[in-house]
Amino acid sequence: MESDSRRPKIPTSFSERVAAFVTRRNTLDFPSREDVVLEGTADPPLTFHNELPPEESETGRSFIRWQYHKPGAEDSLEPEILHRENLAKAIVLPATVICVPIALLAGTLLALVYIYKVKPVTNLFTPKGTEVQGPGFVLVNFSATRLVFVASFLSTLAPLLGSFILSLFALPISRKLREESEKAQYLRLPTPFQMSLLIGILVASAQQLRSYLWYLVRRRRVSSISPVLHAAASMMLLSLFLAGGVFIADTALHYTTSTIEFDQISIPPQPVQELGRGLSDFCLKFNRTNLGLPCSVDQDATQPDPNANSEMIETSRLLHDTSQTSQIQVTAVDELDDAHLAYLGPEQQTVRPNTDYRATTIGISTECRLVNPSSCGMVLWNDYYTNFTCTDMFHGTLGMPPNFSTSANESRPPDAYRSFLMYKPAPNLMYSFFNESGLKNIYNTVGYNDFNGFDLSILPYSDSQLVNPFYMGLAVRMSTTSGQFMPGSQMVQNNTNSTFLANGVVDFVLDCAIFSYDVSYTWVEGELQDMNIVRTPNGSVLEIFHGYQLYSTISGGDPDLQSFLTQSSLSGTTTDAFLQAFGSLYSIKVLSTIGGYTSARMSLAEQQRDRMLLSKVPLPPLAILIAWSLSYPILGLVLALQAYRASRGNIRDIAAKLSLLGLSQAAFGENRKGTSSGGTTSRVDVAEVRRHEARRVVVDGSARQGFEFAVML
C-alpha cells in the first residue's frame, strides 16, 4: 500500500482557480464621497459601489481600491527606486546589449575601412586603364569578402535587439498604465484582449503584432484602443523598421562592394634610373674638322676612342636585337604619315618592374618612294640587263656583276656600269647617297675620290653643312618567279609608273630620305603611351652612320640591304606596305650604328606602380549602414533614460507582470490563495519562480467536455 503522501495530488482546474482569483483578489471598491472624506479611518467594504465622483477636480485621484488595500501602503512605495541589482537586470543589461555590440561592430567596420584605406597618389602620366579615383567610394587594402562578412554581423544582430528594446520600453508602459489607473482614465486603459496584445508585443511576438494590425484596421470594434498598446506597437514597428534598414543597407553594401586591380603610385623626389639615351660624351666632344670623319670611325690619331671595340660590338648587337642595355623599337607617330619611327630605348630587362617613365632619346625614320622608270630611262639590253640613267650621278646597269679588283692599291676599280661613288655589292643592287632629293648631288662629306682615296680639292663638310635628311638612291632587281613576293603583290604587276618588268624580273629605283629626330616619349604600363619628335637641327647625328660608310670597297660592306628587300616584299601585297617595311628596316640599320655610340640619360620623370587587389567600397551604402546601426545605441540610451525615470514607485512590479512569465505565475503560481502581502503576484514571485518551481500545469478535461489547464497541487 502506498502512503497518501505518494498519491498524486488532486488537480485544481484553471477555471476554478481563475474564479477564486477574481473573487478574492480583484474585487474593486469604489468608495463614496463620504468614504473619501473619511479615507484612512476604516477598511474599505467588500462590496462594489458603482458611484463615480461628481466633481471633475477629484477625478485626478484614483478611486480604485483592492479589498486588501491599506491606507499609506502605496505611499510607502512611492519613493522607492529599483534596487541596484534589479536596476542592472531591468535597465543596464538590456541597454548594454542594445548599445554596445552593434556599436562595436559598426566601429570595427569603420576602423577596417579607414585603417586599411588607400589614398591614391596622382599619376604623373595618363593611366592606361580606367581611372578609379572618385568621390563616391573608398579603396581599402583589405579583403572584400572579409569586409562584407564583418558588415553582415550588423544585419544579423539588428533583428535580435527588438526584444531588448521592448524589454526597456515595458517600464515606461507600466508607468503609463499606473498613472492612467490612478487617474481613473478608464477609456485609456486596455481591454483584456488588448492586454493580451500588449503583453505579446512587449515580448516581441510577431504574431501579436500582426493581430494588433488586424485589430487596428477592423471596422467593427466596440472598444477604443489604449494608447499604451499603440505606443508598444509603434516601438516594435520602429525596431523592425531599424532592422529592415540595416538589412537593406547591408545588402546594398554586399552588392556594390567589388575587388579591383589598382596601381598605387610612388614618386621619387628625383628620377633614379637612366632610361633615356643620347650621344656619348666622346661623340659630343669629337672634332671632325681634321679628317671630316665622324666619331664612329677611329682613324684620327689625335682623338683616339677608348671604347671603340665595345661600341662596334654594341652596334652589331643592336642590329640583331641582342643588346643587354638598349633596344630599338619601331612605332607609328602622328607626325609621320608615310613612315614609321625607330627609336632607341632601354632593354626592358634592365628597367625596374612596374616603372613608368618619360625620357629622351634618338629616333630615325626612312621615307621611300618609287621613281618612275621612264624618268630613269630604263631599257632592256640583250634581253637580260637593264640600263638606267636617272641623273649624271646615278646611273648603271642592273644584272651586270660588279667590277672587283684584286689589287690592294685599287679596291674600287673603274666600272663603266656604275656612277661616281656608287656602291655595287651585287649585280642586282646599286646605291648612292645624296644631299637632296632628285639623286643629283653626291653627299660626299669627307671628300673622297672614286679610287679609295681623298680628293684634296674637295674639302670635308663642316657640322653646319651636314644635312638632315640625307638621301639614298637604290637601283634594285628582284625575281618575280622565285617566291620573293606575296601572291597578287602590286610590285610585280604591270605598272609602268613604278616598276619595270622584263623576263621574270622586276627592276625599280627607290629614292629614300633618312631623318633623325630628338625624341621624348612616355612609357606607361609596359607600353608606349605618347611621343613627341623634333627634327635635329643638322646632320651631326646622321653623319655617325653616313660617315661610317667608307668608300674602301665597291660593295660597301653592306650585305643587309638584299635581306631587307626580301623581307619587305613579303610584308604585304601593296606598294605602300613594301615601302614602309623597307624604310623601317633601314631605319633600324641606321639607328643601330648610331646607338653603339650613345650613353644613358637620366629620365625626365619617373614613378613606380605597386599593383594590388583592393576592395572598392561605395560610400553611400556604407554610410547608410553605419547610420542605421548607430541609431540602435541612440535609441537604447533614450529608452534607458525613460526606463530609469519610470522605474520609481515600484513600477517593476507592473513590468514583471507584463510578461509571459508574470502572466503564467499569476494564473498558476503558488500565491494564488493570497500568500503574498498584497494578495497579488509580486515582483519577487516572478523573479523566484524559476528557483522554487515544484508544481506542474496539466491538461484537464475530456474530448467530449473540452479541455482546460489545471495545476497539480
XYZ file of C-alpha atoms in Angstrom:
713
model
C 0.000 0.000 0.000
C 1.333 3.390 -0.951
C 1.145 6.156 1.556
C -1.155 9.077 0.955
C 1.829 11.331 0.544
C 2.854 9.457 -2.629
C -0.557 9.635 -4.239
C -0.971 12.280 -6.923
C -2.499 15.446 -5.695
C -5.951 16.414 -6.865
C -5.604 18.915 -9.741
C -7.427 22.199 -9.487
C -8.977 23.334 -12.757
C -7.919 26.548 -14.382
C -11.488 27.938 -14.331
C -11.830 27.285 -10.591
C -8.567 28.999 -9.894
C -9.428 31.992 -12.044
C -12.823 32.302 -10.321
C -11.206 32.157 -6.911
C -8.552 34.569 -8.064
C -11.126 37.078 -9.277
C -13.289 36.734 -6.167
C -10.523 37.056 -3.634
C -8.130 39.420 -5.376
C -9.778 41.517 -7.962
C -12.845 42.834 -6.210
C -12.966 46.551 -6.862
C -14.310 49.015 -4.364
C -15.316 52.462 -5.485
C -15.733 54.452 -2.253
C -18.410 57.071 -1.850
C -17.747 60.737 -1.278
C -18.113 60.297 2.464
C -15.617 57.448 2.358
C -13.239 59.669 0.522
C -13.510 62.278 3.232
C -13.023 59.668 5.899
C -10.387 57.777 3.937
C -7.850 56.146 6.158
C -10.212 55.707 9.176
C -11.618 52.303 8.257
C -11.093 49.394 5.950
C -12.981 49.605 2.690
C -16.029 47.320 2.447
C -16.021 44.191 0.353
C -18.894 45.335 -1.818
C -18.610 47.093 -5.177
C -20.076 50.625 -5.404
C -20.774 51.956 -8.874
C -20.791 55.585 -7.863
C -18.494 57.905 -9.748
C -17.165 61.092 -8.169
C -19.321 64.070 -9.083
C -16.582 66.690 -9.187
C -14.089 66.762 -12.023
C -11.448 68.122 -9.715
C -11.438 64.892 -7.809
C -11.153 62.630 -10.831
C -7.396 63.037 -10.839
C -7.216 60.771 -7.815
C -7.738 57.028 -8.064
C -10.948 55.581 -6.578
C -9.954 52.021 -7.418
C -9.072 50.091 -4.288
C -8.270 46.473 -3.881
C -10.109 44.884 -0.949
C -6.857 44.379 0.921
C -5.623 47.951 0.389
C -4.438 49.744 3.483
C -4.003 53.482 3.536
C -0.421 54.526 3.270
C 0.754 51.288 1.715
C 1.224 52.851 -1.699
C 2.678 55.994 -0.239
C 5.355 53.934 1.393
C 6.349 52.556 -2.035
C 6.225 55.817 -3.981
C 9.771 56.998 -3.327
C 11.176 53.505 -3.917
C 13.726 53.204 -6.671
C 14.821 49.870 -8.069
C 17.500 48.153 -6.086
C 20.876 48.273 -7.807
C 20.720 44.604 -8.642
C 17.251 44.941 -10.152
C 18.336 48.153 -11.878
C 21.184 46.295 -13.569
C 18.888 43.494 -14.682
C 15.981 45.641 -15.784
C 17.747 48.620 -17.385
C 21.531 48.385 -17.576
C 21.703 44.899 -19.070
C 19.171 45.468 -21.907
C 20.612 48.908 -22.622
C 24.112 47.445 -22.777
C 23.005 44.709 -25.162
C 21.320 47.292 -27.395
C 24.167 49.801 -27.400
C 27.486 48.017 -27.064
C 27.593 45.061 -29.526
C 26.225 46.869 -32.560
C 28.325 49.953 -31.788
C 31.434 47.764 -31.568
C 30.602 46.068 -34.861
C 29.969 49.392 -36.592
C 33.175 50.785 -35.123
C 35.099 47.711 -36.242
C 33.763 48.098 -39.777
C 34.709 51.773 -39.862
C 38.117 51.012 -38.366
C 38.840 48.390 -41.027
C 37.832 50.816 -43.757
C 39.902 53.744 -42.540
C 42.908 51.842 -41.195
C 43.351 50.000 -44.491
C 42.205 52.900 -46.635
C 44.426 53.545 -49.635
C 44.797 57.124 -50.731
C 45.517 57.224 -54.470
C 48.535 59.253 -55.494
C 48.131 61.485 -58.511
C 49.535 59.756 -61.564
C 52.320 61.576 -63.364
C 51.034 60.191 -66.633
C 47.684 59.321 -68.085
C 46.847 55.827 -66.804
C 46.307 53.142 -69.377
C 43.155 51.775 -67.770
C 40.082 53.444 -66.299
C 40.784 55.938 -63.561
C 39.478 54.568 -60.267
C 39.638 57.745 -58.214
C 36.390 59.427 -57.327
C 34.286 60.841 -54.500
C 31.698 58.055 -54.429
C 33.810 55.257 -52.998
C 36.843 54.431 -50.900
C 39.635 51.990 -51.737
C 40.548 49.584 -48.944
C 43.560 47.273 -48.842
C 41.508 44.570 -47.136
C 39.730 41.537 -48.500
C 36.265 42.458 -49.783
C 34.936 39.087 -48.622
C 36.113 39.651 -45.063
C 34.932 43.233 -45.065
C 31.355 42.412 -46.044
C 31.487 39.444 -43.659
C 32.015 41.897 -40.796
C 29.198 44.058 -42.165
C 26.856 41.058 -42.280
C 27.053 40.751 -38.489
C 25.225 44.080 -38.248
C 22.232 42.823 -40.216
C 22.312 39.583 -38.206
C 22.410 41.329 -34.841
C 19.892 44.098 -35.538
C 16.712 41.913 -35.577
C 17.780 40.283 -32.301
C 17.718 43.603 -30.451
C 13.961 44.065 -30.791
C 13.165 42.041 -27.648
C 15.653 44.076 -25.595
C 14.186 47.328 -26.904
C 10.686 46.260 -25.878
C 12.008 44.992 -22.539
C 13.243 48.505 -21.761
C 10.057 50.025 -23.108
C 7.975 47.884 -20.717
C 8.903 50.158 -17.797
C 7.520 53.373 -19.372
C 4.454 51.378 -20.445
C 4.000 50.139 -16.873
C 4.338 53.672 -15.554
C 1.733 54.879 -18.018
C -0.671 52.111 -17.014
C -0.306 53.010 -13.356
C -0.789 56.731 -13.927
C -3.890 56.213 -16.030
C -5.259 53.763 -13.486
C -4.698 56.249 -10.650
C -6.369 58.998 -12.639
C -9.297 56.700 -13.417
C -8.861 57.295 -17.153
C -10.689 54.091 -17.936
C -11.038 54.634 -21.670
C -7.253 54.887 -21.950
C -6.743 51.536 -20.267
C -6.537 48.324 -22.306
C -9.292 45.780 -22.504
C -8.430 42.178 -21.622
C -7.942 41.381 -25.315
C -5.809 44.480 -25.772
C -3.864 43.463 -22.672
C -3.064 40.135 -24.322
C -1.871 42.001 -27.412
C 0.164 44.365 -25.242
C 1.916 41.538 -23.417
C 2.557 39.704 -26.681
C 4.036 42.801 -28.301
C 6.224 43.528 -25.276
C 7.728 40.064 -25.663
C 8.379 40.849 -29.371
C 5.811 38.444 -30.769
C 5.348 38.960 -34.495
C 2.051 37.076 -34.309
C 0.677 39.508 -31.731
C 1.867 42.449 -33.808
C 0.028 41.022 -36.793
C -3.087 40.601 -34.612
C -2.755 44.194 -33.461
C -2.538 45.473 -37.028
C -5.578 43.412 -37.989
C -7.375 44.645 -34.885
C -6.398 48.213 -35.769
C -7.990 48.136 -39.211
C -11.152 46.317 -38.176
C -14.238 48.371 -38.821
C -16.361 46.684 -36.186
C -14.593 47.425 -32.976
C -16.533 48.107 -29.796
C -13.716 49.364 -27.573
C -11.218 52.087 -28.326
C -7.587 51.080 -28.455
C -5.496 52.013 -25.453
C -2.661 54.482 -26.137
C -0.215 52.200 -24.353
C -0.982 49.479 -26.895
C -0.374 51.959 -29.691
C 2.904 53.002 -28.076
C 4.119 49.424 -27.636
C 3.173 48.501 -31.206
C 4.861 51.647 -32.527
C 8.049 50.778 -30.674
C 8.037 47.253 -32.093
C 7.401 48.629 -35.569
C 10.281 51.059 -35.040
C 12.603 48.203 -34.083
C 11.516 46.252 -37.167
C 11.997 49.348 -39.308
C 15.528 49.822 -37.995
C 16.337 46.148 -38.531
C 14.977 46.352 -42.068
C 17.049 49.447 -42.770
C 20.208 47.730 -41.559
C 19.403 44.662 -43.668
C 18.765 46.694 -46.833
C 21.911 48.790 -46.338
C 23.971 45.661 -45.704
C 22.553 44.018 -48.835
C 23.380 47.106 -50.893
C 26.912 47.132 -49.469
C 27.351 43.450 -50.356
C 26.089 44.017 -53.893
C 28.131 47.127 -54.667
C 31.436 46.252 -52.988
C 33.883 44.835 -55.511
C 37.515 43.822 -55.856
C 39.601 45.730 -58.373
C 43.176 45.831 -59.561
C 44.794 49.072 -58.538
C 48.221 50.547 -59.113
C 49.421 52.577 -56.182
C 51.858 55.207 -57.366
C 55.091 56.090 -55.598
C 57.041 59.018 -56.996
C 60.689 59.522 -56.000
C 61.809 63.094 -55.312
C 64.158 62.797 -58.292
C 64.344 60.187 -61.081
C 66.751 57.416 -60.153
C 67.011 55.388 -63.379
C 68.885 56.285 -66.556
C 66.289 55.260 -69.121
C 66.982 57.898 -71.753
C 69.600 57.755 -74.499
C 71.869 60.354 -76.095
C 75.213 60.644 -77.871
C 78.191 59.688 -75.762
C 80.488 62.341 -74.350
C 83.204 61.244 -76.762
C 80.985 61.912 -79.792
C 79.664 65.176 -78.377
C 83.201 66.494 -77.884
C 84.635 64.936 -81.040
C 86.133 67.392 -83.539
C 85.721 66.107 -87.091
C 87.379 69.059 -88.834
C 90.731 67.263 -89.118
C 89.698 64.469 -91.491
C 85.973 65.027 -91.839
C 85.301 61.605 -90.321
C 82.734 61.126 -87.547
C 83.373 59.699 -84.085
C 82.288 56.255 -85.336
C 85.477 55.988 -87.458
C 88.527 55.607 -85.266
C 91.168 56.907 -87.682
C 92.107 60.217 -86.094
C 95.206 59.561 -84.043
C 94.764 62.826 -82.194
C 91.372 61.690 -80.863
C 91.590 58.002 -80.009
C 88.379 56.335 -78.904
C 88.947 54.250 -75.744
C 85.647 52.421 -76.242
C 85.880 51.750 -79.954
C 85.772 47.979 -79.647
C 82.770 47.844 -77.283
C 80.933 50.410 -79.414
C 81.316 48.293 -82.540
C 80.071 45.242 -80.617
C 77.061 47.173 -79.361
C 76.298 48.263 -82.934
C 76.139 44.664 -84.082
C 74.056 43.617 -81.073
C 71.550 46.391 -81.627
C 71.118 45.403 -85.266
C 70.363 41.814 -84.278
C 68.351 42.747 -81.147
C 70.730 41.038 -78.721
C 71.929 44.046 -76.755
C 71.792 43.779 -72.966
C 71.495 47.516 -72.364
C 69.456 49.058 -75.182
C 66.743 48.104 -77.610
C 65.471 49.529 -80.890
C 61.713 49.732 -81.251
C 59.610 50.857 -84.201
C 56.344 52.737 -83.856
C 53.954 54.864 -85.848
C 53.702 58.540 -84.931
C 51.208 61.163 -85.980
C 53.868 63.438 -87.460
C 54.942 60.786 -89.996
C 52.287 59.760 -92.487
C 54.315 57.550 -94.804
C 56.877 56.036 -92.450
C 57.444 54.603 -89.011
C 59.925 55.825 -86.442
C 62.705 53.690 -84.979
C 63.787 54.918 -81.539
C 66.378 53.759 -79.036
C 65.203 52.754 -75.572
C 66.432 50.722 -72.625
C 66.389 46.961 -72.766
C 63.258 46.082 -70.790
C 65.061 43.595 -68.549
C 67.166 46.453 -67.175
C 64.136 48.526 -66.159
C 62.714 48.060 -62.684
C 59.392 46.219 -62.843
C 56.245 48.334 -62.920
C 58.139 51.511 -63.754
C 56.542 54.300 -65.747
C 58.808 56.994 -67.077
C 59.346 59.816 -69.513
C 62.698 60.001 -71.275
C 64.543 61.463 -74.243
C 66.279 59.506 -76.976
C 67.237 59.443 -80.662
C 64.850 58.491 -83.451
C 65.355 57.641 -87.132
C 62.792 57.421 -89.913
C 63.184 56.486 -93.577
C 60.671 57.573 -96.207
C 60.973 55.949 -99.614
C 59.261 56.465 -102.942
C 59.404 54.616 -106.256
C 60.937 56.583 -109.114
C 59.119 56.384 -112.428
C 61.124 54.009 -114.683
C 60.635 56.311 -117.638
C 62.330 59.202 -115.813
C 65.357 56.962 -115.325
C 65.314 55.765 -118.935
C 65.095 52.094 -118.060
C 65.642 49.905 -121.127
C 66.323 46.217 -121.584
C 69.718 45.308 -123.032
C 70.484 41.898 -124.546
C 67.185 40.625 -123.123
C 68.748 40.412 -119.687
C 70.379 43.617 -118.470
C 68.581 46.823 -117.668
C 70.272 50.122 -118.265
C 69.103 53.160 -116.281
C 70.196 56.769 -116.146
C 68.312 58.756 -113.549
C 70.918 61.554 -113.313
C 74.577 62.067 -114.111
C 75.349 60.943 -110.584
C 73.061 57.929 -110.536
C 73.217 55.542 -113.481
C 74.349 51.994 -114.224
C 73.360 48.559 -115.464
C 71.309 46.104 -113.404
C 72.307 42.483 -113.887
C 75.928 43.296 -114.645
C 78.290 41.930 -111.963
C 80.410 44.477 -110.110
C 83.978 45.006 -111.243
C 86.075 43.783 -108.351
C 89.795 44.452 -108.250
C 92.491 42.154 -106.958
C 94.906 44.984 -106.346
C 95.293 46.249 -102.794
C 96.018 49.700 -104.115
C 92.882 49.856 -106.220
C 89.948 48.489 -104.219
C 87.472 50.473 -106.299
C 88.484 49.977 -109.944
C 86.803 51.941 -112.696
C 83.487 50.496 -113.797
C 81.552 51.703 -116.811
C 78.372 50.197 -115.424
C 78.160 52.342 -112.292
C 78.247 56.039 -111.414
C 80.620 58.081 -109.210
C 80.887 56.973 -105.569
C 78.261 54.299 -106.139
C 78.203 51.103 -104.104
C 77.558 47.907 -106.090
C 77.528 44.927 -103.707
C 75.785 42.614 -106.211
C 74.553 42.552 -109.823
C 71.007 43.246 -108.641
C 71.721 46.133 -106.237
C 73.326 49.560 -106.633
C 73.044 52.562 -104.303
C 74.485 56.023 -103.636
C 73.983 58.824 -101.077
C 72.822 62.330 -101.940
C 72.306 65.587 -100.100
C 68.943 66.335 -101.695
C 66.025 64.650 -103.358
C 66.317 64.027 -107.076
C 69.542 61.986 -106.917
C 71.722 64.732 -108.385
C 74.360 65.749 -105.848
C 76.514 63.131 -104.177
C 76.672 63.577 -100.376
C 80.475 63.490 -100.116
C 81.024 64.802 -96.576
C 84.638 63.598 -96.253
C 85.995 64.492 -99.680
C 86.545 61.103 -101.246
C 87.553 60.381 -104.787
C 86.269 57.314 -106.577
C 89.537 55.398 -106.228
C 89.808 54.736 -102.492
C 91.371 57.975 -101.501
C 90.868 61.584 -100.553
C 90.411 64.287 -103.115
C 92.327 67.219 -101.728
C 90.298 69.554 -103.880
C 87.152 68.523 -102.039
C 87.042 69.881 -98.507
C 85.198 67.981 -95.781
C 81.831 69.320 -94.735
C 81.604 71.367 -91.581
C 78.989 70.423 -88.988
C 76.716 73.175 -90.224
C 76.873 71.748 -93.761
C 75.696 68.313 -92.683
C 72.122 67.815 -93.782
C 69.089 66.251 -92.178
C 67.768 64.370 -94.017
C 70.249 62.850 -96.377
C 69.022 60.756 -99.307
C 69.803 57.372 -100.750
C 69.110 56.142 -104.271
C 68.765 52.387 -104.861
C 68.510 50.537 -108.152
C 67.099 47.059 -107.494
C 66.391 43.898 -109.491
C 64.254 41.115 -107.960
C 62.902 37.852 -109.319
C 59.169 37.515 -109.846
C 59.194 33.708 -110.068
C 61.226 32.607 -107.028
C 58.646 33.404 -104.358
C 60.133 36.712 -103.322
C 56.755 38.491 -103.492
C 53.370 37.772 -101.998
C 50.745 36.459 -104.459
C 48.931 39.383 -106.025
C 51.570 41.894 -104.988
C 51.350 45.245 -106.741
C 55.124 45.236 -107.136
C 55.008 42.517 -109.829
C 52.039 43.893 -111.715
C 52.476 45.733 -114.994
C 52.724 49.217 -113.513
C 54.826 51.425 -115.740
C 54.737 54.271 -113.204
C 56.745 52.419 -110.554
C 58.393 49.215 -111.805
C 59.995 47.769 -114.908
C 59.076 44.143 -115.738
C 61.247 42.027 -118.042
C 61.823 38.274 -118.425
C 60.863 37.099 -114.927
C 62.422 40.025 -113.076
C 61.222 43.372 -111.836
C 63.519 46.401 -111.799
C 62.807 49.591 -109.859
C 64.518 52.622 -108.358
C 63.964 53.876 -104.791
C 64.549 57.426 -103.617
C 64.735 57.328 -99.781
C 65.069 60.181 -97.287
C 66.655 59.391 -93.900
C 65.713 61.710 -90.988
C 66.996 62.000 -87.431
C 64.867 63.267 -84.534
C 65.178 64.311 -80.932
C 62.522 62.177 -79.274
C 60.748 62.472 -75.939
C 58.373 59.666 -75.075
C 56.292 58.281 -72.218
C 56.346 54.623 -71.278
C 53.389 53.527 -69.124
C 52.427 50.024 -68.012
C 54.843 48.372 -70.392
C 53.662 50.246 -73.478
C 54.465 53.408 -75.356
C 51.861 55.987 -74.403
C 52.848 59.107 -76.317
C 55.765 60.534 -78.234
C 56.962 63.940 -79.381
C 59.554 64.252 -82.124
C 61.591 67.240 -83.279
C 63.952 67.059 -86.253
C 67.561 67.567 -85.195
C 68.949 70.922 -86.392
C 71.706 69.407 -88.591
C 73.061 66.101 -89.780
C 75.612 65.532 -86.997
C 73.722 62.533 -85.657
C 73.132 61.032 -89.102
C 76.785 61.524 -90.006
C 77.733 58.914 -87.406
C 76.114 56.402 -89.762
C 76.790 58.061 -93.115
C 80.451 58.780 -92.377
C 80.846 55.167 -91.315
C 80.176 54.128 -94.957
C 83.783 54.189 -96.084
C 84.443 54.056 -99.823
C 87.138 51.462 -99.435
C 85.319 48.750 -101.404
C 82.880 48.593 -104.244
C 80.437 46.519 -102.218
C 80.340 48.909 -99.299
C 80.423 46.005 -96.869
C 76.648 46.100 -96.541
C 75.018 42.715 -97.175
C 71.869 43.612 -95.201
C 70.115 45.519 -97.971
C 69.283 42.440 -100.021
C 67.797 40.778 -96.947
C 65.780 43.943 -96.240
C 64.375 43.911 -99.780
C 63.259 40.290 -99.479
C 61.624 40.886 -96.089
C 59.843 43.956 -97.433
C 58.488 42.138 -100.478
C 56.870 39.568 -98.175
C 55.347 42.135 -95.806
C 52.213 42.717 -97.855
C 50.652 42.975 -101.258
C 50.594 46.750 -101.655
C 53.322 49.073 -102.769
C 52.937 51.167 -99.602
C 53.448 48.079 -97.426
C 56.689 47.314 -99.276
C 57.982 50.875 -98.927
C 57.097 51.173 -95.223
C 58.656 47.820 -94.383
C 61.885 48.637 -96.174
C 62.004 52.090 -94.580
C 61.577 50.631 -91.067
C 64.292 48.025 -91.624
C 66.705 50.606 -92.946
C 65.922 52.939 -90.025
C 66.873 50.132 -87.642
C 70.155 49.685 -89.514
C 70.981 53.391 -89.299
C 69.998 53.626 -85.632
C 71.940 50.504 -84.662
C 75.135 52.185 -85.872
C 74.309 55.429 -84.084
C 73.122 53.564 -80.961
C 76.518 51.972 -80.489
C 77.900 55.448 -79.766
C 75.298 56.545 -77.261
C 75.139 56.586 -73.477
C 72.353 56.538 -70.895
C 70.473 59.674 -69.824
C 68.528 60.260 -66.620
C 64.775 60.007 -67.020
C 62.786 63.227 -67.164
C 60.087 61.816 -64.870
C 59.633 58.505 -63.163
C 57.112 56.684 -60.998
C 56.737 53.222 -59.535
C 53.496 51.255 -59.677
C 52.648 48.827 -56.899
C 49.889 46.616 -58.244
C 47.482 45.335 -55.623
C 43.971 43.966 -55.237
C 41.790 46.442 -53.365
C 38.224 46.482 -52.156
C 36.218 49.229 -53.802
C 33.706 50.185 -51.105
C 30.937 52.607 -52.126
C 30.411 55.323 -49.556
C 26.583 55.773 -49.736
C 25.607 52.228 -48.631
C 28.449 52.190 -46.094
C 27.331 55.490 -44.585
C 23.683 54.386 -44.516
C 24.604 51.081 -42.851
C 26.662 52.830 -40.177
C 23.926 55.429 -39.609
C 21.202 52.792 -39.229
C 23.427 50.728 -36.932
C 24.319 53.671 -34.690
C 20.637 54.530 -34.330
C 20.371 51.493 -32.034
C 22.734 52.897 -29.368
C 20.915 56.226 -29.532
C 17.555 54.520 -29.137
C 18.947 52.324 -26.356
C 20.206 55.327 -24.384
C 16.907 57.179 -24.800
C 14.904 54.143 -23.687
C 17.273 53.514 -20.765
C 16.766 57.091 -19.567
C 12.992 56.782 -19.915
C 13.034 53.431 -18.130
C 15.099 54.860 -15.284
C 12.708 57.763 -14.840
C 9.724 55.430 -14.991
C 11.204 52.954 -12.500
C 10.180 54.988 -9.431
C 7.197 53.832 -7.444
C 7.678 50.071 -7.629
C 6.857 50.081 -11.336
C 8.949 46.919 -11.679
C 6.025 45.014 -10.133
C 3.831 46.024 -13.048
C 6.553 45.437 -15.636
C 7.156 41.961 -14.232
C 3.524 41.110 -14.788
C 3.647 42.410 -18.377
C 5.388 39.247 -19.473
C 4.515 35.667 -20.221
C 6.255 34.593 -17.030
C 4.290 37.078 -14.959
C 1.008 36.105 -16.574
C 1.724 32.406 -16.051
C 2.702 32.940 -12.424
C -0.463 34.939 -11.803
C -2.586 32.084 -13.107
C -0.671 29.078 -11.838
C 1.678 30.394 -9.155
C 1.803 29.320 -5.521
C 0.465 32.681 -4.339
C -2.901 32.179 -5.947
C -4.510 31.937 -2.460
C -3.140 35.265 -1.312
C 0.076 34.231 0.344
C 1.754 37.464 -0.698
C 1.343 40.508 1.408
C -0.896 42.165 -1.081
C -2.735 39.157 -2.360
C -1.232 39.511 -5.844
C 1.727 38.098 -7.709
C 4.667 40.242 -6.689
C 7.946 41.039 -8.406
C 9.672 38.619 -6.042
C 7.230 35.904 -7.021
C 8.074 36.327 -10.687
C 11.809 36.532 -10.073
C 11.898 33.478 -7.799
C 9.585 31.280 -9.826
C 12.433 29.589 -11.676
C 14.231 28.756 -8.418
C 11.361 27.152 -6.467
C 9.137 25.595 -9.113
C 7.683 22.329 -7.823
C 4.213 22.127 -9.329
C 3.248 21.315 -12.889
C 0.485 22.535 -15.208
C -1.616 19.725 -16.619
C -4.343 19.499 -19.255
C -7.661 18.616 -17.587
C -10.937 17.530 -19.213
C -12.085 15.218 -21.939
C -12.636 15.266 -25.665
C -16.400 15.497 -25.111
C -16.461 18.234 -22.485
C -13.390 20.118 -23.649
C -10.034 20.794 -22.068
C -8.547 23.373 -19.758
C -5.319 23.844 -17.876
C -5.002 22.966 -14.209
C -2.249 23.000 -11.602
C -1.047 19.798 -9.985
C -1.131 20.657 -6.271
